[in-house]
Amino acid sequence: MSDWEDEYDAGGVAISKPLTLPVKNAPVQSWRPPSLRGARSREATSFGAKFGNVREGEQWTNWRDRDVESNICDGEAGKNNSYSRPRAGPTGCRSSGDGSGSSPETLHVENSLVGRIIGRGGAKIRELEESSGASIKINRGAHDAEVLIFGSCDAQLKAKDMIEDLVHGNSVRGPGYRNGNSDAGYQGDSCWPASAVRAVAAAAPTPVPIDWTALRENRDKYEAIKWQDLPTLKKDFYIEAKSVAARSAEEVKIWRKENNNIFVDDLKDEDKRTIPNPVCTFEEAFVHYPGIMENIVRVGFQKPTPIQSQAWPIILKGIDLIGIAQTGTGKTLAYLLPGFIHMDEQPVPRDRRDGPGMLVLTPTRELALQIEAECNKYSYKGFKSICIYGGGDRKAQIKVVTSGVDIVIATPGRLNDLQMNELINLRSITYLVLDEADRMLDMGFEPQIMKIILDIRPDRQTVMTSATWPTGVRRLAKSYLKEPMMVYVGTLDLAAVNTVHQTVLFVQEEEKKDYVFDFIHRMEPQDKVLIFVGKKIKADDLSSDLCLQGVAVQSLHGDREQSDREEALQDFRDGRVRILVATDLASRGLDVHDITHVFNYDFPRNVEEYVHRVGRTGRAGRSGASVTLVTREDWKVASELITILERSGQDVPEELVLMAERYEKHQREKEMFAPRGRGGGQRGRFRGGSERRF
Ligand code: AMP
């Protein structure tokens, strides 16, 4: 999988890369306070800046060129202005070459520290000169001073040593110092005596480089211990029907093309496997599992949906699966039915297991309840399921969990809460589903998902569904699925719902209510409409307006009590109300079969959400219709909306094309006349642009 990010290993654990430790004596490139950034090379090369930037003779010429107030303590220093950069001799002394050491040794010292060298009334400098035999001159600059040491090599070095001691107190030099490596061994800012530091350094154990391989092996060992007492796991239950095996590659290719252009890929990096042929009837998948067949016959389905045809053989073979498919394509049954078989066929009988076998993680309560309903509808061998979601009765959920269930359908937040409080055992889970993964990520559930999965055995089977395939979902897949196969229906980007007739109307904001009332008054008795609004308050506002007009309506949004949300959905499902006003809470995965219309009162945040909303109608092969009100404020999405409409074979209104063009032009002009720098003169030039959109 070339486009997977590689900071996670196959087990889903972030790979810790060795830290790049700063190398001693490496060039100083690390952080510096802003005040020093960009300043002319003032960083200390040998000494800590704290005590003054004492440098060796480097940048001598630069220093001479500086615009400084040259405070010459000793009148002779002026004549040194013509010195070129001295060459370091083999001893570190800047020798003239004849051993006389007539080229001066140069140190740079902060002005505030120069007093230490000069001493009261010049006493210190005299003492220095006497004991070293060198002659010392100091040139003061604006911030620091040049200390020039004249004399023989030995005298220069001795004086330099003494000056550095004075400036740095107990500075410490390593043995390399005298060998011409003047940087070696310096402990620039140390306040300890050199001998003490050397002793401690000698006693300290040599730092051992971190052995990442060993750490990884240890982690693997720990993982093995953590999971060692688990019962063996069985994953492959697929017996390929003769009719399926007999399908030629060409036949399979044609079938895939004709079934929503389904595409299958093996995401294993090496040794790619043969992708199983699709099953075209329920029997081809489940003839060996009569309990499943009975259920299918009972509900009266004619044939598998495309995602089911291709997903069932893969999942039944025990391979992890990523299913990317548009809403309403039968994704839930695609993972539920093989999951039932997986649980039933485990070597350890159900009554001897100490927790649930299947976990479905899903983003919203509504979806969780819907999946639970689907589980119960196809109830297989009496498997017990429980729905765990925030806002539901926590105590009741705990009671059911602890009394023993087979299938847990949960939103990540509440499940993580129970997990942290050790109220649920996830070690028994062998079949994990991450449903609507993109939505879970959008809702910020990644940390909870991570924690939950840490407690689930790594050799489990994992199925992930998602409507889209953005980077975050890829990362999730890379982290938590092992060598999966991927099935996607339609294109990888947004798949528009082909079965929905989509109408786009151009209105003013203040006309919207008239449009929706008009629509409602024209509704036929069998019609059922889901009206999407952008804000919770708008949902309340519109539904109460409709109520006041005597229209039976329900509303669904995140600020309503959970019981009210459930009641609203149930009323709508059962047909007690035929109008539901909702926010995007209801845009994804919500499965109410007989919604005939979706009415987009407000355009959604993005076209992705548009596709999800529209997908609430035209479910499971039925046809549906959508009406979308577009105002001038929505011109940003015009171009993407055109793509969606074109891709799903819809008429594209001329007005939408013009709108997209106007927006594009506006963008071009904005870029062309974008203010350059602060307070640019063009600012506001196109402020009136919005007025010119239509
Ligand atoms: P989903 O995409 O899982 O939300 O499914 C949408 C609806 O399609 C659900 O109500 C399913 O019961 C229904 N469904 C699932 N599989 C089939 C099938 N093979 N034929 C007809 N309807 C199906």
XYZ file of C-alpha atoms and ligand atoms in Angstrom:
717
model
C 0.000 0.000 0.000
C 2.128 2.767 -1.228
C -0.055 5.548 0.011
C -0.339 4.299 3.560
C 1.488 6.374 6.044
C 4.370 4.508 7.529
C 4.570 5.743 11.084
C 2.469 2.839 12.325
C 3.428 -0.782 12.243
C 1.189 -3.582 11.119
C -0.003 -4.091 14.655
C -1.286 -0.581 14.772
C 1.377 0.637 17.107
C 3.148 3.852 16.347
C 6.736 3.077 15.448
C 9.011 5.071 17.663
C 11.856 6.345 15.615
C 15.204 6.789 17.369
C 15.599 10.323 18.517
C 18.222 12.270 16.675
C 20.408 13.339 19.506
C 22.594 16.383 19.079
C 26.122 15.308 18.342
C 28.814 16.839 20.456
C 30.783 19.438 18.576
C 28.165 19.432 15.801
C 27.467 22.826 14.275
C 25.033 24.783 16.386
C 21.776 24.729 14.521
C 19.425 24.280 17.383
C 16.862 26.689 18.710
C 18.014 30.119 19.671
C 15.984 32.823 21.264
C 14.500 35.140 18.666
C 16.732 37.963 19.854
C 19.763 36.037 18.683
C 18.301 34.779 15.424
C 19.761 36.533 12.490
C 22.335 38.255 14.617
C 25.787 38.142 13.173
C 27.418 34.893 14.179
C 27.613 35.590 17.834
C 27.039 32.055 19.016
C 29.671 30.649 21.242
C 31.767 28.009 19.657
C 33.761 27.023 22.693
C 32.093 28.595 25.657
C 28.599 28.957 26.984
C 27.007 32.203 25.960
C 25.931 32.646 29.544
C 29.396 33.701 30.550
C 30.246 35.700 27.521
C 30.821 34.757 23.985
C 34.501 34.127 24.018
C 35.551 33.038 20.574
C 38.775 32.244 19.013
C 40.189 34.382 16.311
C 37.620 33.390 13.710
C 35.750 36.198 12.078
C 38.559 38.437 12.923
C 38.191 40.422 9.751
C 34.422 40.620 10.142
C 34.867 41.878 13.596
C 37.187 44.561 12.326
C 34.583 45.658 9.846
C 31.875 46.027 12.426
C 30.296 49.313 13.078
C 31.352 49.504 16.690
C 32.398 52.028 19.100
C 36.055 50.980 19.366
C 37.114 51.658 22.889
C 40.789 51.025 22.886
C 42.042 50.473 26.399
C 45.520 50.234 25.209
C 46.531 52.745 22.584
C 48.540 50.093 20.776
C 45.523 48.039 19.839
C 44.709 50.338 16.982
C 47.670 49.130 15.048
C 46.351 45.597 15.124
C 43.483 46.595 12.902
C 45.390 45.466 9.871
C 45.819 41.900 11.095
C 44.443 39.239 8.857
C 42.938 36.121 10.375
C 45.672 34.333 12.264
C 46.438 30.726 11.436
C 46.277 28.225 14.230
C 49.600 26.602 14.842
C 50.019 22.945 15.768
C 49.754 23.753 19.448
C 46.752 25.952 19.065
C 48.965 29.046 19.329
C 48.703 31.434 16.395
C 52.255 31.325 15.438
C 53.866 33.570 12.921
C 55.750 30.519 11.796
C 59.087 31.285 13.407
C 58.033 30.245 16.895
C 58.078 33.775 18.181
C 54.317 33.795 18.379
C 54.211 37.375 17.168
C 50.664 36.967 15.750
C 48.298 37.657 18.610
C 45.909 35.115 20.074
C 42.438 36.605 20.074
C 39.543 36.052 22.421
C 36.160 37.738 22.382
C 34.676 38.554 25.755
C 31.425 40.233 26.634
C 31.996 43.802 27.788
C 30.405 43.012 31.143
C 33.172 40.491 31.815
C 36.110 42.564 30.717
C 36.449 43.935 34.247
C 37.425 40.460 35.433
C 40.445 40.585 33.146
C 41.434 44.148 33.888
C 40.881 44.053 37.644
C 40.739 47.024 39.963
C 42.988 49.764 38.619
C 44.377 47.332 35.986
C 45.844 45.085 38.716
C 44.547 41.851 37.251
C 45.755 42.443 33.722
C 49.193 43.348 35.019
C 49.269 40.185 37.085
C 48.219 38.181 34.036
C 50.940 39.695 31.926
C 53.543 39.096 34.598
C 52.708 35.489 35.241
C 52.257 34.526 31.580
C 54.931 36.659 30.016
C 52.418 37.780 27.384
C 51.247 41.226 26.577
C 47.469 41.750 26.608
C 45.482 44.415 24.770
C 41.736 44.882 24.915
C 39.586 46.526 22.236
C 36.088 47.243 23.467
C 33.236 47.021 20.981
C 29.572 47.878 21.409
C 28.756 44.574 23.108
C 31.925 42.673 23.500
C 35.622 43.183 23.439
C 38.581 41.711 21.622
C 41.336 40.479 23.854
C 44.588 40.325 21.935
C 47.399 38.301 23.466
C 50.891 38.960 22.170
C 54.047 37.082 22.914
C 55.564 33.646 22.472
C 53.361 30.661 21.883
C 53.729 29.425 25.449
C 53.059 32.876 26.841
C 49.983 33.297 24.654
C 48.551 29.935 25.660
C 49.219 30.504 29.326
C 47.602 33.938 29.229
C 44.660 32.587 27.261
C 44.179 29.833 29.848
C 44.225 32.282 32.671
C 41.829 34.675 30.946
C 39.399 31.893 30.216
C 39.550 30.827 33.844
C 38.859 34.360 34.919
C 35.961 34.766 32.547
C 34.430 31.348 33.176
C 35.361 30.773 36.742
C 36.119 27.055 36.974
C 35.966 26.182 33.356
C 37.137 22.754 32.556
C 39.258 21.659 29.704
C 39.649 18.172 28.459
C 42.920 16.590 27.533
C 42.366 17.413 23.870
C 42.842 21.076 24.572
C 46.574 21.013 24.657
C 46.658 18.923 21.529
C 45.377 21.685 19.397
C 41.752 20.643 19.732
C 40.680 23.639 21.660
C 36.994 22.660 21.730
C 37.518 19.185 23.072
C 36.547 18.595 26.661
C 35.051 21.992 27.429
C 32.190 21.940 29.865
C 31.302 25.519 29.086
C 28.747 26.412 31.765
C 29.846 24.045 34.521
C 30.049 25.430 38.009
C 31.960 22.384 39.297
C 35.701 22.094 39.589
C 37.259 20.485 36.587
C 38.663 17.584 38.577
C 35.255 16.795 40.052
C 33.612 16.828 36.664
C 36.334 14.609 35.229
C 35.956 12.146 38.089
C 32.208 11.935 37.669
C 32.566 11.589 33.928
C 35.071 8.762 34.371
C 32.817 6.941 36.813
C 29.709 7.340 34.685
C 28.816 4.346 32.584
C 29.446 4.798 28.876
C 26.100 5.660 27.334
C 24.742 2.619 25.555
C 22.898 3.337 22.312
C 19.207 2.478 22.441
C 18.608 -0.889 20.894
C 15.355 -0.388 19.046
C 15.306 -3.910 17.683
C 15.503 -5.303 21.190
C 12.776 -2.953 22.359
C 10.525 -4.102 19.553
C 11.294 -7.723 20.333
C 10.430 -7.059 23.969
C 7.194 -5.498 22.965
C 6.421 -8.536 20.861
C 7.314 -10.777 23.806
C 5.043 -8.750 26.081
C 2.275 -8.957 23.507
C 2.747 -12.720 23.289
C 2.500 -13.013 27.078
C -0.538 -10.765 27.145
C -2.411 -12.953 24.686
C -0.890 -16.365 25.473
C -3.819 -17.991 27.245
C -6.393 -17.192 24.601
C -8.219 -19.984 22.834
C -7.208 -20.729 19.263
C -9.007 -18.786 16.637
C -10.611 -20.040 13.455
C -11.210 -17.637 10.606
C -11.595 -19.473 7.315
C -15.100 -20.819 6.729
C -15.369 -20.439 3.010
C -16.182 -23.339 0.789
C -16.225 -21.991 -2.713
C -19.193 -23.205 -4.748
C -18.341 -24.946 -8.008
C -20.323 -22.358 -9.962
C -18.248 -19.571 -8.414
C -14.936 -21.284 -9.043
C -15.953 -21.934 -12.653
C -16.352 -18.225 -13.455
C -13.717 -17.107 -15.901
C -11.626 -14.000 -15.316
C -13.444 -12.324 -18.193
C -16.860 -13.167 -16.720
C -15.790 -11.772 -13.367
C -14.505 -8.625 -15.035
C -17.807 -8.085 -16.817
C -19.781 -8.813 -13.657
C -17.768 -6.232 -11.718
C -18.211 -3.644 -14.429
C -21.952 -4.179 -14.535
C -22.327 -4.076 -10.773
C -21.571 -0.466 -9.942
C -18.122 -0.825 -11.424
C -17.020 -2.709 -8.339
C -13.265 -2.832 -7.849
C -11.269 -5.150 -5.630
C -7.680 -4.837 -4.575
C -5.332 -6.884 -2.438
C -3.510 -4.512 -0.139
C -0.934 -7.051 0.940
C 2.468 -5.619 0.108
C 4.073 -8.740 -1.305
C 2.907 -12.105 -2.574
C -0.449 -10.794 -3.705
C -3.237 -13.299 -3.261
C -5.892 -14.387 -5.704
C -8.963 -12.277 -5.201
C -11.971 -14.523 -4.662
C -14.612 -14.500 -7.376
C -17.868 -12.799 -6.421
C -20.907 -14.826 -5.450
C -23.997 -14.025 -7.461
C -26.619 -15.772 -5.338
C -27.150 -16.193 -1.604
C -26.754 -19.953 -1.984
C -23.278 -19.568 -3.442
C -22.211 -17.881 -0.234
C -24.244 -19.593 2.470
C -25.419 -22.978 1.235
C -23.436 -24.617 4.039
C -25.074 -22.382 6.645
C -28.793 -23.161 6.547
C -29.573 -20.868 9.499
C -28.388 -17.891 7.477
C -30.239 -19.015 4.366
C -33.511 -19.311 6.330
C -33.215 -15.705 7.421
C -32.546 -14.449 3.918
C -35.484 -16.359 2.546
C -37.647 -15.025 5.376
C -36.904 -11.367 4.591
C -37.403 -12.046 0.903
C -34.245 -10.553 -0.617
C -33.737 -11.504 -4.262
C -29.964 -11.413 -4.638
C -26.879 -10.054 -2.908
C -26.026 -6.412 -3.443
C -22.682 -5.812 -5.244
C -20.744 -5.184 -2.057
C -22.182 -8.318 -0.479
C -21.333 -10.421 -3.560
C -17.718 -9.431 -3.371
C -17.273 -8.993 0.385
C -18.742 -12.295 1.569
C -16.175 -14.617 -0.071
C -13.335 -12.443 1.234
C -14.593 -12.170 4.801
C -15.615 -15.827 4.931
C -12.069 -16.748 3.921
C -10.880 -14.972 7.060
C -9.272 -12.026 5.250
C -9.569 -8.521 6.703
C -11.700 -6.264 4.548
C -12.066 -2.575 3.825
C -15.417 -1.824 2.215
C -15.813 1.547 0.544
C -19.353 1.878 -0.695
C -22.085 4.395 -1.015
C -24.785 4.495 1.595
C -27.685 2.062 1.429
C -25.763 -0.571 -0.491
C -26.203 -3.348 2.063
C -22.906 -2.797 3.910
C -24.336 -3.884 7.245
C -25.318 -7.354 6.109
C -22.052 -7.603 4.205
C -20.218 -7.782 7.536
C -22.945 -9.099 9.866
C -23.708 -12.422 8.196
C -20.076 -13.644 7.937
C -19.667 -12.374 11.516
C -22.453 -14.641 12.735
C -20.763 -17.632 11.107
C -17.382 -16.608 12.486
C -18.739 -16.497 16.047
C -20.681 -19.705 15.762
C -17.791 -21.705 14.337
C -15.171 -20.855 16.941
C -13.513 -23.903 18.513
C -14.585 -22.832 22.030
C -18.347 -23.226 22.407
C -20.305 -20.070 23.132
C -21.287 -20.981 26.662
C -17.622 -21.432 27.607
C -16.531 -18.005 26.365
C -16.140 -15.246 28.887
C -17.353 -12.288 26.854
C -18.728 -11.081 23.548
C -17.273 -12.364 20.279
C -18.213 -9.535 17.915
C -17.781 -5.813 18.367
C -19.180 -3.244 15.965
C -17.921 0.308 16.534
C -20.079 2.931 14.904
C -20.157 6.733 15.115
C -23.687 7.600 16.265
C -26.362 6.254 18.568
C -28.846 6.154 15.706
C -26.541 3.960 13.654
C -25.819 1.758 16.640
C -29.530 1.225 17.234
C -30.083 0.562 13.559
C -27.339 -2.064 13.411
C -28.744 -3.682 16.521
C -32.157 -3.819 14.865
C -30.533 -5.454 11.812
C -28.777 -7.957 14.118
C -32.046 -8.873 15.731
C -33.868 -9.113 12.408
C -31.474 -11.763 11.153
C -31.067 -13.271 14.580
C -28.842 -16.257 14.158
C -28.717 -19.124 16.648
C -30.100 -16.844 19.340
C -27.055 -14.567 19.518
C -27.665 -11.839 22.040
C -26.637 -8.311 21.131
C -26.397 -5.096 23.074
C -26.202 -1.519 22.005
C -23.896 0.680 24.044
C -23.993 4.401 23.397
C -23.632 7.647 25.276
C -26.955 9.091 26.384
C -28.415 5.603 26.855
C -29.104 4.160 30.307
C -25.575 3.383 31.519
C -26.685 1.145 34.388
C -28.952 -0.919 32.165
C -26.178 -1.268 29.594
C -23.737 -2.433 32.277
C -26.290 -4.948 33.513
C -26.741 -6.505 30.079
C -23.016 -6.497 29.354
C -22.186 -8.260 32.589
C -24.987 -10.771 32.173
C -23.361 -12.044 28.959
C -23.803 -10.956 25.360
C -22.435 -12.169 22.047
C -22.451 -9.011 19.990
C -21.680 -5.493 21.191
C -22.649 -2.581 18.980
C -21.196 0.573 20.438
C -20.215 4.164 19.973
C -16.525 4.526 20.905
C -16.986 7.049 23.746
C -19.314 5.016 25.948
C -17.553 1.743 25.242
C -14.244 3.272 26.232
C -15.875 4.497 29.431
C -17.010 0.956 30.323
C -13.638 -0.448 29.307
C -11.721 1.993 31.524
C -13.946 1.035 34.435
C -13.359 -2.640 33.719
C -17.027 -3.259 33.183
C -16.565 -5.025 29.883
C -14.156 -7.705 28.773
C -12.950 -7.163 25.240
C -10.384 -9.981 25.226
C -12.951 -12.410 23.931
C -13.652 -10.345 20.788
C -12.490 -12.153 17.666
C -14.470 -10.252 15.038
C -14.195 -6.472 14.966
C -16.075 -4.049 12.734
C -15.187 -0.380 12.345
C -18.329 0.922 10.730
C -18.431 4.318 8.980
C -14.779 4.837 9.827
C -14.570 8.215 8.115
C -17.419 9.542 10.207
C -15.890 8.202 13.432
C -12.705 10.082 12.608
C -14.652 13.239 11.735
C -16.251 13.015 15.148
C -12.859 12.779 16.847
C -13.154 9.188 18.075
C -9.662 8.087 17.054
C -8.178 8.114 20.606
C -11.038 6.031 21.995
C -10.837 3.589 19.095
C -7.118 3.220 19.754
C -7.650 2.433 23.429
C -10.458 -0.007 22.722
C -8.447 -1.932 20.141
C -5.466 -2.284 22.491
C -7.612 -4.684 24.506
C -8.690 -6.772 21.537
C -6.577 -9.722 20.480
C -4.346 -8.844 17.545
C -5.082 -11.991 15.543
C -8.780 -11.088 15.295
C -10.545 -10.538 11.996
C -11.298 -6.892 11.230
C -13.727 -5.359 8.773
C -13.847 -1.635 8.148
C -16.447 0.280 6.191
C -16.237 3.839 5.040
C -18.014 6.019 2.541
C -14.780 7.792 1.620
C -11.067 6.973 1.631
C -9.228 9.991 2.993
C -5.794 9.895 4.626
C -7.151 9.440 8.148
C -9.099 6.347 7.125
C -6.044 4.940 5.360
C -4.042 5.431 8.522
C -6.722 3.684 10.564
C -6.767 0.822 8.080
C -2.992 0.550 8.142
C -3.008 0.509 11.927
C -5.752 -1.934 12.653
C -6.223 -4.239 9.689
C -3.790 -6.943 8.678
C -3.107 -7.440 4.983
C -6.648 -6.531 4.034
C -8.405 -6.668 0.726
C -10.386 -3.678 -0.355
C -13.710 -3.635 -2.139
C -15.096 -0.439 -3.442
C -18.217 0.261 -5.278
C -18.202 3.022 -7.834
C -15.301 5.418 -7.827
C -12.987 5.954 -4.915
C -14.056 9.541 -4.490
C -17.611 10.522 -3.865
C -20.071 8.093 -5.283
C -23.305 9.882 -6.078
C -26.530 8.059 -5.570
C -27.667 7.061 -9.011
C -31.140 6.048 -7.968
C -32.125 9.517 -6.754
C -33.541 12.193 -9.017
C -31.813 15.355 -7.852
C -33.281 18.827 -8.342
C -31.399 22.023 -7.533
C -33.345 25.267 -7.001
C -31.861 28.748 -6.752
C -33.507 30.862 -4.055
C -32.973 33.779 -1.723
C -32.464 32.909 1.944
C -35.770 34.516 2.924
C -37.700 32.473 0.330
C -36.673 29.113 1.744
C -39.636 28.693 4.088
C -42.104 29.372 1.269
C -40.431 26.689 -0.809
C -40.545 24.090 1.935
C -44.173 24.855 2.858
C -45.118 24.658 -0.792
C -43.331 21.323 -1.079
C -45.116 19.955 1.990
C -48.526 21.049 0.775
C -47.939 19.194 -2.459
C -46.868 15.957 -0.755
C -48.804 12.788 -1.627
C -50.071 10.638 1.276
C -47.389 7.968 0.696
C -44.557 10.487 0.558
C -42.050 10.697 3.386
C -39.555 13.550 3.503
C -36.378 14.135 5.425
C -35.644 17.868 5.601
C -32.039 18.774 6.302
C -31.128 22.066 7.927
C -27.720 23.434 8.847
C -28.258 24.251 12.521
C -30.026 22.733 15.508
C -31.859 25.980 16.166
C -33.112 26.022 12.587
C -34.443 22.484 13.062
C -36.397 23.627 16.128
C -37.552 26.780 14.392
C -38.767 25.079 11.226
C -40.442 22.167 12.999
C -42.319 24.482 15.375
C -43.454 26.640 12.414
C -44.784 23.506 10.739
C -46.460 22.365 13.972
C -48.165 25.739 14.253
C -49.550 25.173 10.782
C -50.977 21.843 11.940
C -48.414 19.680 10.093
C -47.323 16.486 11.887
C -43.551 16.741 12.110
C -40.667 15.478 14.210
C -37.196 16.901 14.637
C -33.835 15.251 15.217
C -30.673 16.958 16.358
C -27.894 16.616 18.888
C -29.381 18.910 21.531
C -32.480 16.768 22.001
C -32.690 14.209 24.785
C -31.774 10.707 23.690
C -35.300 9.434 24.412
C -36.759 12.238 22.247
C -34.306 11.431 19.467
C -35.276 7.779 19.552
C -38.961 8.634 19.620
C -38.605 11.055 16.687
C -36.850 8.441 14.612
C -39.324 5.732 15.538
C -42.290 7.968 14.675
C -40.722 8.693 11.320
C -39.801 5.071 10.682
C -43.275 3.823 11.571
C -44.933 6.542 9.520
C -46.665 8.262 12.443
C -45.052 11.394 11.083
C -44.013 11.689 7.469
C -41.808 14.734 7.873
C -38.570 14.744 9.827
C -36.525 17.930 10.166
C -32.936 17.024 11.000
C -29.375 18.226 11.119
C -26.557 16.208 9.571
C -26.831 13.901 12.545
C -29.218 12.008 10.283
C -27.184 12.328 7.104
C -25.195 9.149 7.313
C -26.155 5.543 7.415
C -29.672 6.213 8.674
C -31.813 3.550 7.122
C -35.489 4.337 6.807
C -36.611 2.358 3.787
C -39.490 4.403 2.542
C -38.104 7.940 2.527
C -39.302 9.226 -0.822
C -37.722 12.681 -0.671
C -34.759 14.438 0.796
C -35.189 18.200 1.046
C -31.968 20.149 1.548
C -33.307 23.329 3.106
C -29.738 24.444 3.785
C -26.904 23.255 1.612
C -24.573 21.009 3.651
C -21.048 21.949 4.702
C -19.576 20.082 1.760
C -20.575 17.891 -1.146
C -19.523 14.782 0.740
C -22.348 15.433 3.188
C -24.623 16.185 0.230
C -24.070 12.651 -1.073
C -24.794 11.165 2.321
C -27.977 13.176 2.704
C -29.247 12.312 -0.740
C -28.462 8.679 0.009
C -31.171 8.633 2.687
C -33.668 8.125 -0.110
C -33.500 5.684 -3.014
C -32.489 2.982 -0.547
C -31.888 -0.628 -1.517
C -32.723 -0.205 -5.168
C -35.810 1.982 -4.697
C -36.003 5.298 -6.515
C -36.143 8.580 -4.653
C -35.983 12.308 -5.217
C -34.093 15.159 -3.671
C -34.666 18.891 -3.722
C -31.781 21.180 -2.843
C -32.151 24.893 -2.195
C -29.056 26.805 -3.202
C -28.428 30.437 -2.333
C -25.695 32.778 -3.472
C -23.822 31.910 -0.294
C -23.309 28.392 -1.598
C -21.376 29.345 -4.731
C -18.188 27.775 -3.384
C -19.583 24.295 -3.826
C -21.178 24.845 -7.222
C -18.362 23.263 -9.173
C -18.174 20.141 -6.995
C -21.933 19.805 -7.070
C -21.812 19.832 -10.870
C -19.375 16.903 -10.757
C -21.689 14.955 -8.464
C -24.716 15.629 -10.615
C -22.875 14.681 -13.778
C -21.501 11.518 -12.253
C -24.951 10.374 -11.227
C -26.449 11.158 -14.636
C -28.507 14.183 -13.525
C -29.319 17.351 -15.414
C -27.009 20.177 -14.473
C -28.896 23.504 -14.273
C -27.443 26.309 -16.356
C -27.603 28.577 -13.323
C -25.287 26.236 -11.423
C -22.738 26.319 -14.225
C -22.823 30.134 -14.274
C -22.494 30.194 -10.515
C -19.414 27.967 -10.669
C -17.899 30.172 -13.359
C -18.546 33.312 -11.360
C -16.917 31.783 -8.329
C -13.912 30.672 -10.332
C -13.550 34.158 -11.808
C -13.914 35.684 -8.380
C -11.177 33.422 -7.062
C -8.877 34.318 -9.941
C -9.430 38.024 -9.400
C -8.918 37.628 -5.694
C -5.599 35.930 -6.279
C -4.536 38.472 -8.882
C -5.303 41.444 -6.690
C -4.552 39.848 -3.366
C -2.999 42.433 -1.047
C 0.734 42.018 -0.908
C 2.113 42.368 2.556
C 0.489 44.169 5.416
C -1.927 46.923 4.601
C -1.730 46.288 0.863
C -3.550 48.853 -1.186
C -5.866 46.350 -2.897
C -7.585 45.215 0.234
C -11.315 45.359 -0.036
C -11.277 45.959 -3.733
C -13.454 42.942 -4.311
C -15.403 43.201 -1.154
C -18.415 43.869 -3.299
C -17.786 40.572 -5.069
C -20.621 38.800 -3.356
C -23.051 41.334 -4.778
C -21.846 40.485 -8.246
C -22.222 36.755 -7.945
C -25.617 36.544 -9.605
P -27.119 -0.650 4.622
O -26.307 -0.177 3.466
O -26.458 -1.723 5.387
O -27.601 0.461 5.485
O -28.428 -1.359 4.018
C -29.500 -0.685 3.429
C -30.758 -1.507 3.409
O -30.661 -2.519 2.425
C -31.051 -2.228 4.713
O -32.384 -1.958 5.066
C -30.958 -3.704 4.385
O -31.890 -4.477 5.093
C -31.240 -3.732 2.919
N -30.559 -4.821 2.246
C -29.421 -5.406 2.607
N -29.089 -6.377 1.753
C -30.040 -6.420 0.814
C -30.245 -7.211 -0.351
N -29.416 -8.147 -0.696
N -31.347 -6.972 -1.083
C -32.192 -6.001 -0.734
N -32.063 -5.229 0.356
C -31.001 -5.423 1.123
